[in-house]
XYZ file of C-alpha atoms in Angstrom:
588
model
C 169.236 223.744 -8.968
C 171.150 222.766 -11.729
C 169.968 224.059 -15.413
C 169.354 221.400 -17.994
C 171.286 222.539 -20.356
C 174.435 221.909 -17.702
C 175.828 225.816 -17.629
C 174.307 228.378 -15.682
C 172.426 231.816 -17.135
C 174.440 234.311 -14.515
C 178.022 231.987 -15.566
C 177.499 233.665 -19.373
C 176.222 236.990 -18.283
C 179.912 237.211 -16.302
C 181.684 235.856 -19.614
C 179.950 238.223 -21.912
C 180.430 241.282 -19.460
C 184.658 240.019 -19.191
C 184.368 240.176 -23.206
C 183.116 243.405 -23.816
C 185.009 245.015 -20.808
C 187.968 243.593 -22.074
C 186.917 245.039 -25.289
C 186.279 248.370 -24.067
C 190.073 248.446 -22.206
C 191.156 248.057 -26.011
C 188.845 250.847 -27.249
C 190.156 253.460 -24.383
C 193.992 252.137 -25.107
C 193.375 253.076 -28.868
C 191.418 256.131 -28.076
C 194.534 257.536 -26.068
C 197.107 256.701 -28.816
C 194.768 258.832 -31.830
C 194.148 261.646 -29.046
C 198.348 261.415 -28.430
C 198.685 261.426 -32.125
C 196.388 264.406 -32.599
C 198.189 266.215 -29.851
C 201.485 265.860 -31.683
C 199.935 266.857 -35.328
C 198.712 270.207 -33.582
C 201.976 270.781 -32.623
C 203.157 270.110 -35.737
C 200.784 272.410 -37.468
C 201.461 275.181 -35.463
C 204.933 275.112 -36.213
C 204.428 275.515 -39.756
C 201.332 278.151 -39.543
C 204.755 280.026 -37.353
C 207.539 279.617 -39.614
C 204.906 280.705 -42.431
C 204.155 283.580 -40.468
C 200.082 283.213 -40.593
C 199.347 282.508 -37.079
C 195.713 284.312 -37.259
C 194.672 281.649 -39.830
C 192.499 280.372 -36.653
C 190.613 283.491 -37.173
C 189.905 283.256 -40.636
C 186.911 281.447 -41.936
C 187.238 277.132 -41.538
C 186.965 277.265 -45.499
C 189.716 279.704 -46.184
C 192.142 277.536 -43.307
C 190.451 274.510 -44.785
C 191.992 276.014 -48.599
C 195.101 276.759 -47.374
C 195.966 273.856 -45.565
C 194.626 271.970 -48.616
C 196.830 274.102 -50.425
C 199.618 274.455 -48.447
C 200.108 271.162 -46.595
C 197.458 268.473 -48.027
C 199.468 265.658 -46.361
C 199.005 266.954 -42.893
C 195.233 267.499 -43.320
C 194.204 264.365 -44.830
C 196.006 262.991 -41.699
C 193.725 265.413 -39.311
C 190.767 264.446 -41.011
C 191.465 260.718 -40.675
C 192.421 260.864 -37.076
C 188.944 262.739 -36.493
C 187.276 260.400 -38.009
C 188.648 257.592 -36.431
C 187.987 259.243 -32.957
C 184.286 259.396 -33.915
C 183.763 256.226 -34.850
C 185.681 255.134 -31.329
C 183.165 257.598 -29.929
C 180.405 255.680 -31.359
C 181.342 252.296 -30.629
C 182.414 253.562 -27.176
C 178.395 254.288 -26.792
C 177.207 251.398 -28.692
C 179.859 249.392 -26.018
C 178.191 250.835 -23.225
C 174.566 250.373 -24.602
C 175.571 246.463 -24.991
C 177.138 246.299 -21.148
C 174.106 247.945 -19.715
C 172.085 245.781 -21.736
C 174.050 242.727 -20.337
C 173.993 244.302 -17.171
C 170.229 244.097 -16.603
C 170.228 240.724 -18.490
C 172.600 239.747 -15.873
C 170.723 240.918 -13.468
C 167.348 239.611 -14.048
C 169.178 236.045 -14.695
C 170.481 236.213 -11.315
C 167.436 236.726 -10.074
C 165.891 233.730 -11.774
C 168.568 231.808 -10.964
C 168.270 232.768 -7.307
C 164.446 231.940 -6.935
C 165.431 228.449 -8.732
C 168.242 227.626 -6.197
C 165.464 228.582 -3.270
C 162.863 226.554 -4.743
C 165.486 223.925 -5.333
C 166.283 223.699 -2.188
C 162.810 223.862 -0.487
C 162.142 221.031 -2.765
C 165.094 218.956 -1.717
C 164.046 219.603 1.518
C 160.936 217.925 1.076
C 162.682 214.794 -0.556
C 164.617 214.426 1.856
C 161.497 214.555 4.188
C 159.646 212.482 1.739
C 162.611 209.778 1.752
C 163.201 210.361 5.519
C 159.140 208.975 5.776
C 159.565 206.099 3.268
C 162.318 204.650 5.063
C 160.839 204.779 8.326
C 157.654 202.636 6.591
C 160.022 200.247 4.921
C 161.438 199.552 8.072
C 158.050 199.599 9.492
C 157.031 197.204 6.246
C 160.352 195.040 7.063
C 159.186 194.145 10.021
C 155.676 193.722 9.406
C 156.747 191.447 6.873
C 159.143 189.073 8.964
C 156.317 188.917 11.370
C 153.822 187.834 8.818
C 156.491 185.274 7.452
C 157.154 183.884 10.771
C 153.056 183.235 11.501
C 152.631 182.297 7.643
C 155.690 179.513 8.844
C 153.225 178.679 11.881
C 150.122 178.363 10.062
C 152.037 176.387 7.227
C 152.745 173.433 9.995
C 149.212 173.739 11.096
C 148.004 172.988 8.000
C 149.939 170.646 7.424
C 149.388 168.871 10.535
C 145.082 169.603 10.134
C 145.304 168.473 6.306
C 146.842 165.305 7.553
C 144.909 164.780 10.468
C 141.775 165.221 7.946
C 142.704 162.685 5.205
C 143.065 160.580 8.092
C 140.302 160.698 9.418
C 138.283 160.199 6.030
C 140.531 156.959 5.932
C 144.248 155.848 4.282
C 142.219 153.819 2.216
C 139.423 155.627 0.334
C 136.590 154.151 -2.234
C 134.984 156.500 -4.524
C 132.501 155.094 -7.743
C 132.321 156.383 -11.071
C 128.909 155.748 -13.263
C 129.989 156.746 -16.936
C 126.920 157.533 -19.035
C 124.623 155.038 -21.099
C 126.529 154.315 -24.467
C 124.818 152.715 -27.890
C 126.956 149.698 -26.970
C 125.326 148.877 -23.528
C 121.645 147.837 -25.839
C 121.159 143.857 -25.212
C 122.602 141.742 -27.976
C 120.026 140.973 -30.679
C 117.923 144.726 -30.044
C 118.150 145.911 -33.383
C 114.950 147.896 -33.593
C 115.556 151.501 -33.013
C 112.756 152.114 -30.312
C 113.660 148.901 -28.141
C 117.626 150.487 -28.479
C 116.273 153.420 -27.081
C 113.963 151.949 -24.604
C 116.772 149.685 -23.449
C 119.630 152.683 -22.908
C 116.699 154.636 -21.022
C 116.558 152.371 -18.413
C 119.658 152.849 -16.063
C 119.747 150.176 -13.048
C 122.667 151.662 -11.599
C 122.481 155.177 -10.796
C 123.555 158.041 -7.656
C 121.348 158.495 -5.370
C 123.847 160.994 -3.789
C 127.629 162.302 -3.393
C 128.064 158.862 -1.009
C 125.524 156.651 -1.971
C 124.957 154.430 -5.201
C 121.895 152.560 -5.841
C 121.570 149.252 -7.798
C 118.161 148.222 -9.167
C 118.304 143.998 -9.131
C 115.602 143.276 -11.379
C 115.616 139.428 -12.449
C 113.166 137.534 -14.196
C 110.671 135.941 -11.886
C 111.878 137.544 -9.244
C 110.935 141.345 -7.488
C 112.779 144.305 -8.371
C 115.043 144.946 -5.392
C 116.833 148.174 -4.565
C 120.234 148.096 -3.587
C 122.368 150.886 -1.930
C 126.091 150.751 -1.886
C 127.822 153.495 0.420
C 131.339 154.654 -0.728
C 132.896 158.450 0.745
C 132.039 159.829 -2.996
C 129.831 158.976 -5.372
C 129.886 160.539 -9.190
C 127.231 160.566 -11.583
C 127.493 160.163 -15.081
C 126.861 164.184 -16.140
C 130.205 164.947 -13.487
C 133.344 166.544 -15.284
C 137.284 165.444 -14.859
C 137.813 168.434 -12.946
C 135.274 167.079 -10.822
C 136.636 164.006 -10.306
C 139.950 165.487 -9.727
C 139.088 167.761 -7.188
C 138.609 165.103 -4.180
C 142.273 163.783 -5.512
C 143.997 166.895 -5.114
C 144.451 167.141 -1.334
C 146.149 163.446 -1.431
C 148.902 165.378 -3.399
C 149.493 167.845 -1.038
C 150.115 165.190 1.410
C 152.524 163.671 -1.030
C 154.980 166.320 -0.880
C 154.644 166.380 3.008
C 156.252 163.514 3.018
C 153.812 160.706 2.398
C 152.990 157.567 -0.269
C 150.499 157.851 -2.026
C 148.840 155.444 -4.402
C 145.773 156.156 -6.898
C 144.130 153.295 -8.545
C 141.015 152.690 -11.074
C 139.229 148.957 -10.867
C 136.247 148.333 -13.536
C 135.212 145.686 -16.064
C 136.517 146.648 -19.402
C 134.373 149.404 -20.634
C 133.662 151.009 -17.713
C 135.755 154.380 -17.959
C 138.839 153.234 -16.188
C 141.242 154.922 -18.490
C 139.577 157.980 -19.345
C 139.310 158.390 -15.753
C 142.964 157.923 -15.502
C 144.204 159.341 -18.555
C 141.555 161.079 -20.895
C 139.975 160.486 -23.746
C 141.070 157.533 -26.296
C 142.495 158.344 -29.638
C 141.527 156.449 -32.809
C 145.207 155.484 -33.344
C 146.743 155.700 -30.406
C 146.758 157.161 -26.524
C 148.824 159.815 -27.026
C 147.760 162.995 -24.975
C 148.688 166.023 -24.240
C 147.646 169.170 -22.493
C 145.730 171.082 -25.280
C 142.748 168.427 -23.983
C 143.034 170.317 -20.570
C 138.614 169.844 -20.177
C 139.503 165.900 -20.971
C 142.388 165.248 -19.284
C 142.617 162.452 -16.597
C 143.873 162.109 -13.146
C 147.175 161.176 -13.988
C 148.405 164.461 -16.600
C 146.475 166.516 -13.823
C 148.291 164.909 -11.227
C 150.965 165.496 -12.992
C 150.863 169.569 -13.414
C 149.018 169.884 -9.911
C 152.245 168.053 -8.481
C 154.664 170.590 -10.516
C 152.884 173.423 -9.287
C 153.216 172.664 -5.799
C 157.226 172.118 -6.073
C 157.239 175.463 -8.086
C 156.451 176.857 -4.687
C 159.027 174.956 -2.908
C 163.073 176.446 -2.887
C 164.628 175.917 -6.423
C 166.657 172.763 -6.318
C 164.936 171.194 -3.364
C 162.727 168.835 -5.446
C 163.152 167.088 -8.142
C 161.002 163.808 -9.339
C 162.336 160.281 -11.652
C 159.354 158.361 -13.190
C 158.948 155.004 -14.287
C 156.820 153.524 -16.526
C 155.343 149.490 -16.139
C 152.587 147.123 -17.324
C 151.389 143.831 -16.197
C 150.771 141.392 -18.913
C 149.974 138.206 -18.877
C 151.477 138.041 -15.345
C 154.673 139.679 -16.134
C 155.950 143.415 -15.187
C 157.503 145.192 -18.504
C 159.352 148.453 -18.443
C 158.024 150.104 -20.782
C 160.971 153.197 -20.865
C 164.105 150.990 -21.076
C 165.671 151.546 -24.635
C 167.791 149.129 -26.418
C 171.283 149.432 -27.829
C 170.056 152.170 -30.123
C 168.341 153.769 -27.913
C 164.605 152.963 -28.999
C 162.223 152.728 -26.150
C 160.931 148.907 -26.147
C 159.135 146.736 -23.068
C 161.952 144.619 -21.474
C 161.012 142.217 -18.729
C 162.097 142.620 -14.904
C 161.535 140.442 -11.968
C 160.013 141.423 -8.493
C 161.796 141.097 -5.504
C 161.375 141.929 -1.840
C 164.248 143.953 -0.469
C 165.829 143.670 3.107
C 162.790 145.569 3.870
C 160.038 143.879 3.126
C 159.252 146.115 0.192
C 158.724 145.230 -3.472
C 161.620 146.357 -5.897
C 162.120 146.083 -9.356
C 166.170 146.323 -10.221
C 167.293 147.436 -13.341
C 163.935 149.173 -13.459
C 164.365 152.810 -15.214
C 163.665 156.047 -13.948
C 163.582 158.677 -15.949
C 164.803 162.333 -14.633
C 161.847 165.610 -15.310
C 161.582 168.590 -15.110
C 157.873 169.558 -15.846
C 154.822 168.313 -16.752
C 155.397 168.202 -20.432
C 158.433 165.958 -20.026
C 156.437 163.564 -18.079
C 153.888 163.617 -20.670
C 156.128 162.843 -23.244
C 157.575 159.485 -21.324
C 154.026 158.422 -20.529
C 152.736 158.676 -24.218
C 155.921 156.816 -24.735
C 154.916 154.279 -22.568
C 151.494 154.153 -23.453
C 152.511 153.222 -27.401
C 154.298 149.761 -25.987
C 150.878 149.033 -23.847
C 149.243 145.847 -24.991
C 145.992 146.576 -26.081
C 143.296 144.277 -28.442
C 139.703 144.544 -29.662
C 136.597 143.003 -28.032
C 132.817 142.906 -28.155
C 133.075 145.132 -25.063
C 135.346 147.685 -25.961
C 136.903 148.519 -29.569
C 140.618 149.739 -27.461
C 140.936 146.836 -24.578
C 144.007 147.436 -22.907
C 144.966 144.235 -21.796
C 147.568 145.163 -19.548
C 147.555 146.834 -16.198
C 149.791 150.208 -16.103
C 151.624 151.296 -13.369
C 152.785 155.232 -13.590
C 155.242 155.949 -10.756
C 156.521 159.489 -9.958
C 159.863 159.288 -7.217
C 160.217 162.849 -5.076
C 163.246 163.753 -3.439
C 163.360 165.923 -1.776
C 166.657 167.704 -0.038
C 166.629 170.066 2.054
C 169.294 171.168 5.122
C 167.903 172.120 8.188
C 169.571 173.334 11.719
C 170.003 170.897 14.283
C 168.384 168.818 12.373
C 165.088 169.928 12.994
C 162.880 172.401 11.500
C 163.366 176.041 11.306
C 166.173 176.298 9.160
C 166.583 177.628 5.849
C 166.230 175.357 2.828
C 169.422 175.136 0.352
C 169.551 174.579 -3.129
C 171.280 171.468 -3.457
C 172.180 170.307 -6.948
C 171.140 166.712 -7.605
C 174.216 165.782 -9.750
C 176.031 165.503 -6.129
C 173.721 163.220 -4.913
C 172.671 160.479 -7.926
C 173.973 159.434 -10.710
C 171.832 158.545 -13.496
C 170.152 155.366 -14.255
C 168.832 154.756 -11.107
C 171.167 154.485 -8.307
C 169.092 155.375 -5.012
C 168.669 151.961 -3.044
C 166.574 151.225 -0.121
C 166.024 155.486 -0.354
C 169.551 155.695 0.586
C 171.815 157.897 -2.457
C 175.020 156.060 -3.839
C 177.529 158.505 -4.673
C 179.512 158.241 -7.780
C 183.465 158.293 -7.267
C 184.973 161.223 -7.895
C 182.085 163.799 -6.651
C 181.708 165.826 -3.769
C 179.942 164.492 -0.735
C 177.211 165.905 0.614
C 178.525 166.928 4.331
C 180.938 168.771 2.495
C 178.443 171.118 0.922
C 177.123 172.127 4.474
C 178.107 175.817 5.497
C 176.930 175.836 8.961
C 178.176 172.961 11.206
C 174.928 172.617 13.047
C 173.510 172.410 9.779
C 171.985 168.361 8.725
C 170.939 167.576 5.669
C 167.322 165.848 5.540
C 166.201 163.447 2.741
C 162.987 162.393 2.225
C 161.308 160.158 -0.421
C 158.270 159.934 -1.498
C 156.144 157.591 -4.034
C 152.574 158.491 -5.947
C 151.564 155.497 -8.213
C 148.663 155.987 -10.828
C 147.433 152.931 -11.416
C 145.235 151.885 -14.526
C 144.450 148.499 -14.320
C 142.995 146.199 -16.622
C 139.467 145.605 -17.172
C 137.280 142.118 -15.655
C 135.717 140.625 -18.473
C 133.270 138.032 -18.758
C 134.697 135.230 -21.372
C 131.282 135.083 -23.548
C 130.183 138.471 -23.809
C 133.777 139.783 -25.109
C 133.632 136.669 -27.450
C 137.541 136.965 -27.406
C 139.439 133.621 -28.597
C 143.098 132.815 -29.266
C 146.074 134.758 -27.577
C 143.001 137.146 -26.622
C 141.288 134.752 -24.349
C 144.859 133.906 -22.622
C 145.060 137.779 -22.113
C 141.929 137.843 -20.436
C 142.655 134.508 -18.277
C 145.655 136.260 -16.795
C 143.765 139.840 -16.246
C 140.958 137.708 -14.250
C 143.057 135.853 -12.347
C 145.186 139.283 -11.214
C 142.126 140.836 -10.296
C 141.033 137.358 -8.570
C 144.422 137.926 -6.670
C 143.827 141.448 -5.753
C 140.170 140.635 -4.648
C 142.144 138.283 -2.340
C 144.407 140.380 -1.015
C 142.202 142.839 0.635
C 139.831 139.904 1.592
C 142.882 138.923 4.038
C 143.808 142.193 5.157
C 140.260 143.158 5.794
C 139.694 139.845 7.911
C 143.609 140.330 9.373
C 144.876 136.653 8.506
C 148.159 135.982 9.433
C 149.519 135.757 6.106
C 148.485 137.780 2.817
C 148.797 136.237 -0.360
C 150.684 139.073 -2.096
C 153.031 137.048 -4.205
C 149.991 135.152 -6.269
C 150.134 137.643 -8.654
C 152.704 140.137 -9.945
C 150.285 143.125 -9.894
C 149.604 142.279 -5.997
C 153.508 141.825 -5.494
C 154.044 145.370 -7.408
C 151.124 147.088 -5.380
C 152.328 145.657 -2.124
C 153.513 148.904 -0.647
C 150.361 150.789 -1.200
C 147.538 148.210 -0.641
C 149.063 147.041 2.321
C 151.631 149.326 3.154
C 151.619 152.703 4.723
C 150.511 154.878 1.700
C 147.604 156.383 1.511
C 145.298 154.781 -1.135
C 142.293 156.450 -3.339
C 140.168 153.435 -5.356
C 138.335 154.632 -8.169
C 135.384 152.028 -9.059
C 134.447 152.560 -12.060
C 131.107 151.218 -13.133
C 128.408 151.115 -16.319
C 124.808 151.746 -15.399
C 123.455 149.435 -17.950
C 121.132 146.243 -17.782
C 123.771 144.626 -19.855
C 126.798 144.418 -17.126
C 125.056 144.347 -13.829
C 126.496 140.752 -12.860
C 130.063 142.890 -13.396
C 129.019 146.014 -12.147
C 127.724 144.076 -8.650
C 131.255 142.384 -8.589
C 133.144 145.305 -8.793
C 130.991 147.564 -5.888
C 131.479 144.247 -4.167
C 135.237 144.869 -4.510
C 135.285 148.177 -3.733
C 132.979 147.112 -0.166
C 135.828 144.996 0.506
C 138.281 147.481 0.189
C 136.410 150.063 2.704
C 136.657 147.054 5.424
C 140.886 147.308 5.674
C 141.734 148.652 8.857
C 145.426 150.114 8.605
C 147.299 151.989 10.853
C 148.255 155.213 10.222
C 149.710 156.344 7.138
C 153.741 156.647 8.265
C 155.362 160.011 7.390
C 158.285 159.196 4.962
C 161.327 161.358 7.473
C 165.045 159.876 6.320
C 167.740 161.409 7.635
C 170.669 161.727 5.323
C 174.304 162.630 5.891
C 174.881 165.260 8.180
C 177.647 167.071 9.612
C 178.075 168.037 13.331
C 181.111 168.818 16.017
């Protein structure tokens, strides 16, 4: 195991041990030279004590020799004495050498010993590891393939759903009726009650009311005549205490269908005042109808649509989706864009025209569609749109819009598959290479600009095809029927409401035909019935939201518009068609 200081105890023992040995080798060399230098002053002393002729001076007393030689030859001694002790301290470091090498020794030895169990345990613990990691990758192989089973039933079960969602908005109907009572407001009292207790008598008394999640009942009480009770089945039925989220909830699953690959169209019909708009949008602002998603309890279908529609293509491969939006009205029997901009580059309504294409489809050209990327971006261009809505006081409602809005969200969505049929991978294809913005997708068929590369070209795999599909939600908010006397609207007003009338008149119409399957359907009587052509009587699958008051005061209208919404349960349609276009696609 390595130490964490990076050096190990037993490689400084074996330095320390080279230093002092190396040490000692000096001591011993410089021990030998004093004892050879000692060796020759004896000589040399002897030789003198001869030629002096005192050779017994060994016998005498060390203090008498020790005189004499101090006497005699002072030089010689003080170089004896030095020598001696020289050799003693050598002596003594020669011990104090040995001390500090066995010292270093057992240090060594001990460290070595340490260092020994370490490695051992080291190694019995890097056996385990490698045990431990020997075990982990047999489960992560065991998890990989758990996992790409799972994926490949999670792939089966998607295109069951799929297929069962389907199957089940079918089967409740392509074109679906549900009826909204909004609550008793101080505005629904009978003109003239101005006495607080008949006010309060009068909003007590609801005629229209749920009698359950499908059934509404209508209490026809007219003078001289006996109350009769009326029941009016539609496939959901709302009270007035029942939240947006509510209301959203049985809207949801059409979106989910939308990004399988089918039209879908969402639509609110009411007399003015009835809650059309905050069922589409939200809440009304004193100065305006901006919104925004801080009034998430509030919000309406559409900025819920909105997010809910997001979220689901947040699930989808990055670059597969993307979604253009347009903004219209109706007013006064012509269709205004409400996002074009003029030459400096102020949004402002511009008129456009209605045509049917090659196809039989409505089409507005020149129409603008607007590229996003989230919720909050389509937010923004709706609130946009919503400040260029027409809108005008009446007796009925203090913010009349006047105009019927038309929110359309376009899906692409790209995606390559092999042979052309499911089961391959989806690639993230970057929408610069396939439009070029304004608008220029025709017929759902992508115009490429000059100069970029084409699609086949981006296709790895030559079995590989590349799959388009378009799809279309509208939210539809349309204006509100309005009795000419009670809204006591005059002027350029009463023109307004003329033309909203007569649109509705024209939509009441059109179903009336489809339901009783008449050769020929009056869809060009109105523009709003020429813009809705594709959903009403097309293949897309359409939710009606009636929207209704439960007061005395608007029976007659609340009656006409459950009339309209019977009418609209009685179209048979086929099938709603699944939108599958194949695009380019490259082959051998």
């Amino acid at each position: 195991m390595r130490p964490r200081s990076g050096i190990s105890p037993s490689f400084v023992s074996e330095q320390r041990i080279r230093q002092l040995e190396q040490k000692l080798r000096a001591k011993e060399e410089r021990i030998i030279v004093l004892e050879t230098e000692n060796a020759l002053l004896h000589l040399k002393l002897a030789e003198c004590q001869g030629m002096t002729g005192k050779s017994s001076t060994k016998e005498l007393p060390n203090s008498f020799v020790n005189c004499k030689l101090h006497h005699l030859h002072g030089s010689a001694r003080l170089t004896v004495i030095q020598l001696y002790e020289a050799i003693q301290r050598l002596k003594q470091d020669m011990r104090n050498l040995c001390l500090s090498a066995l010292e270093f020794s057992k240090d060594f030895q001990n460290e070595s010993r340490n260092s020994h169990y370490q490695i051992l345990a080291a190694v019995q613990r890097l056996q385990l590891h490698k045990e431990a990691i020997q075990t982990f990758q047999i489960k992560a192989l065991e998890l990989e393939q758990s996992l790409h089973d799972v994926s490949e039933r999670y792939q089966k079960e998607k295109e069951k759903r799929k297929i069962l969602h389907n199957s089940l908005v079918e089967l409740r109907g392509n074109i679906r009726v549900h009826c909204r009572i909004r609550p008793l407001l101080p505005f629904d009292a009978a003109p003239g009650e101005l006495v607080l207790e008949n006010r309060q008598r009068s909003l007590s008394e609801k005629v229209v009311c749920a009698a359950d999640e499908e059934t509404i009942l209508v209490k026809c009480n007219r003078p001289g005549h006996a109350l009769i009770n009326k029941t009016v089945q539609f496939e959901r039925v709302y009270s007035a205490v029942e939240t947006q989220e509510t209301v959203f909830a049985d809207v949801s699953p059409l979106l989910t269908s939308l990004l399988d690959g089918y039209n879908v169209c969402i639509m609110a019909y009411g007399q003015t005042g009835s809650g059309k708009t905050y069922t589409m949008l939200g809440p009304q602002r004193e100065d305006n109808f901006a919104f925004s998603l801080k009034d998430a309890p509030e919000l309406g279908i559409i900025p819920r649509a909105a997010e809910e529609v997001f979220r689901l293509i947040s699930e989808k491969p990055p670059g597969s989706h993307w979604i253009e939006v347009s903004v219209v009205e109706v007013y006064n029997n012509d269709v205004f864009d409400l996002l074009a901009k003029d030459n400096y580059g102020t949004t402002t309504g511009v008129k456009r025209d209605i045509i049917t294409n090659k196809e039989g489809k409505s089409d507005i050209p020149l129409l603008v569609y607007e590229p996003v990327e989230d919720a909050v971006e389509f937010l923004e261009l709706v609130n946009k749109g919503l400040q260029l809505r027409v809108k005008h006081p009446t007796l009925v409602h203090a913010h009349s819009s006047r105009s019927h809005l038309v929110v359309t969200l376009n899906i692409t969505i790209m995606a390559v598959l092999e042979d052309g049929f499911g089961g391959g991978s989806s690639q993230k294809l970057n929408k610069e290479y396939f439009f070029n913005y304004p608008h220029t997708v025709k017929d759902d068929t992508p115009t490429f600009p000059s100069g970029t590369i084409s699609p086949a070209l981006l296709l790895t795999e030559s079995t590989e095809k590349l799959k388009q599909m378009r799809t279309k939600l509208q939210l539809v908010d349309l204006a509100g029927s309005e009795c000419v006397g009670m809204s006591g609207v005059t002027g350029a007003v009463l023109r307004e409401t003329s033309f909203i009338n007569r649109s509705l008149s024209a939509l009441a119409d059109v179903l009336g035909a489809i339901s009783e399957r008449r050769s020929h359907v009056p869809y060009r009587n109105s523009k709003l019935t020429h813009l809705l052509q594709d959903s009403i009587g097309g293949d897309a699958k359409l939710l009606l939201v009636l929207c209704v008051s439960p007061s005395q005061k608007y029976i007659t209208e609340s009656l006409q518009t459950l009339g309209f919404g019977t009418r609209a349960r009685q179209i048979q349609r086929g099938q709603a068609k699944k939108r599958n276009q194949p695009g380019l696609s490259k082959s051998k």
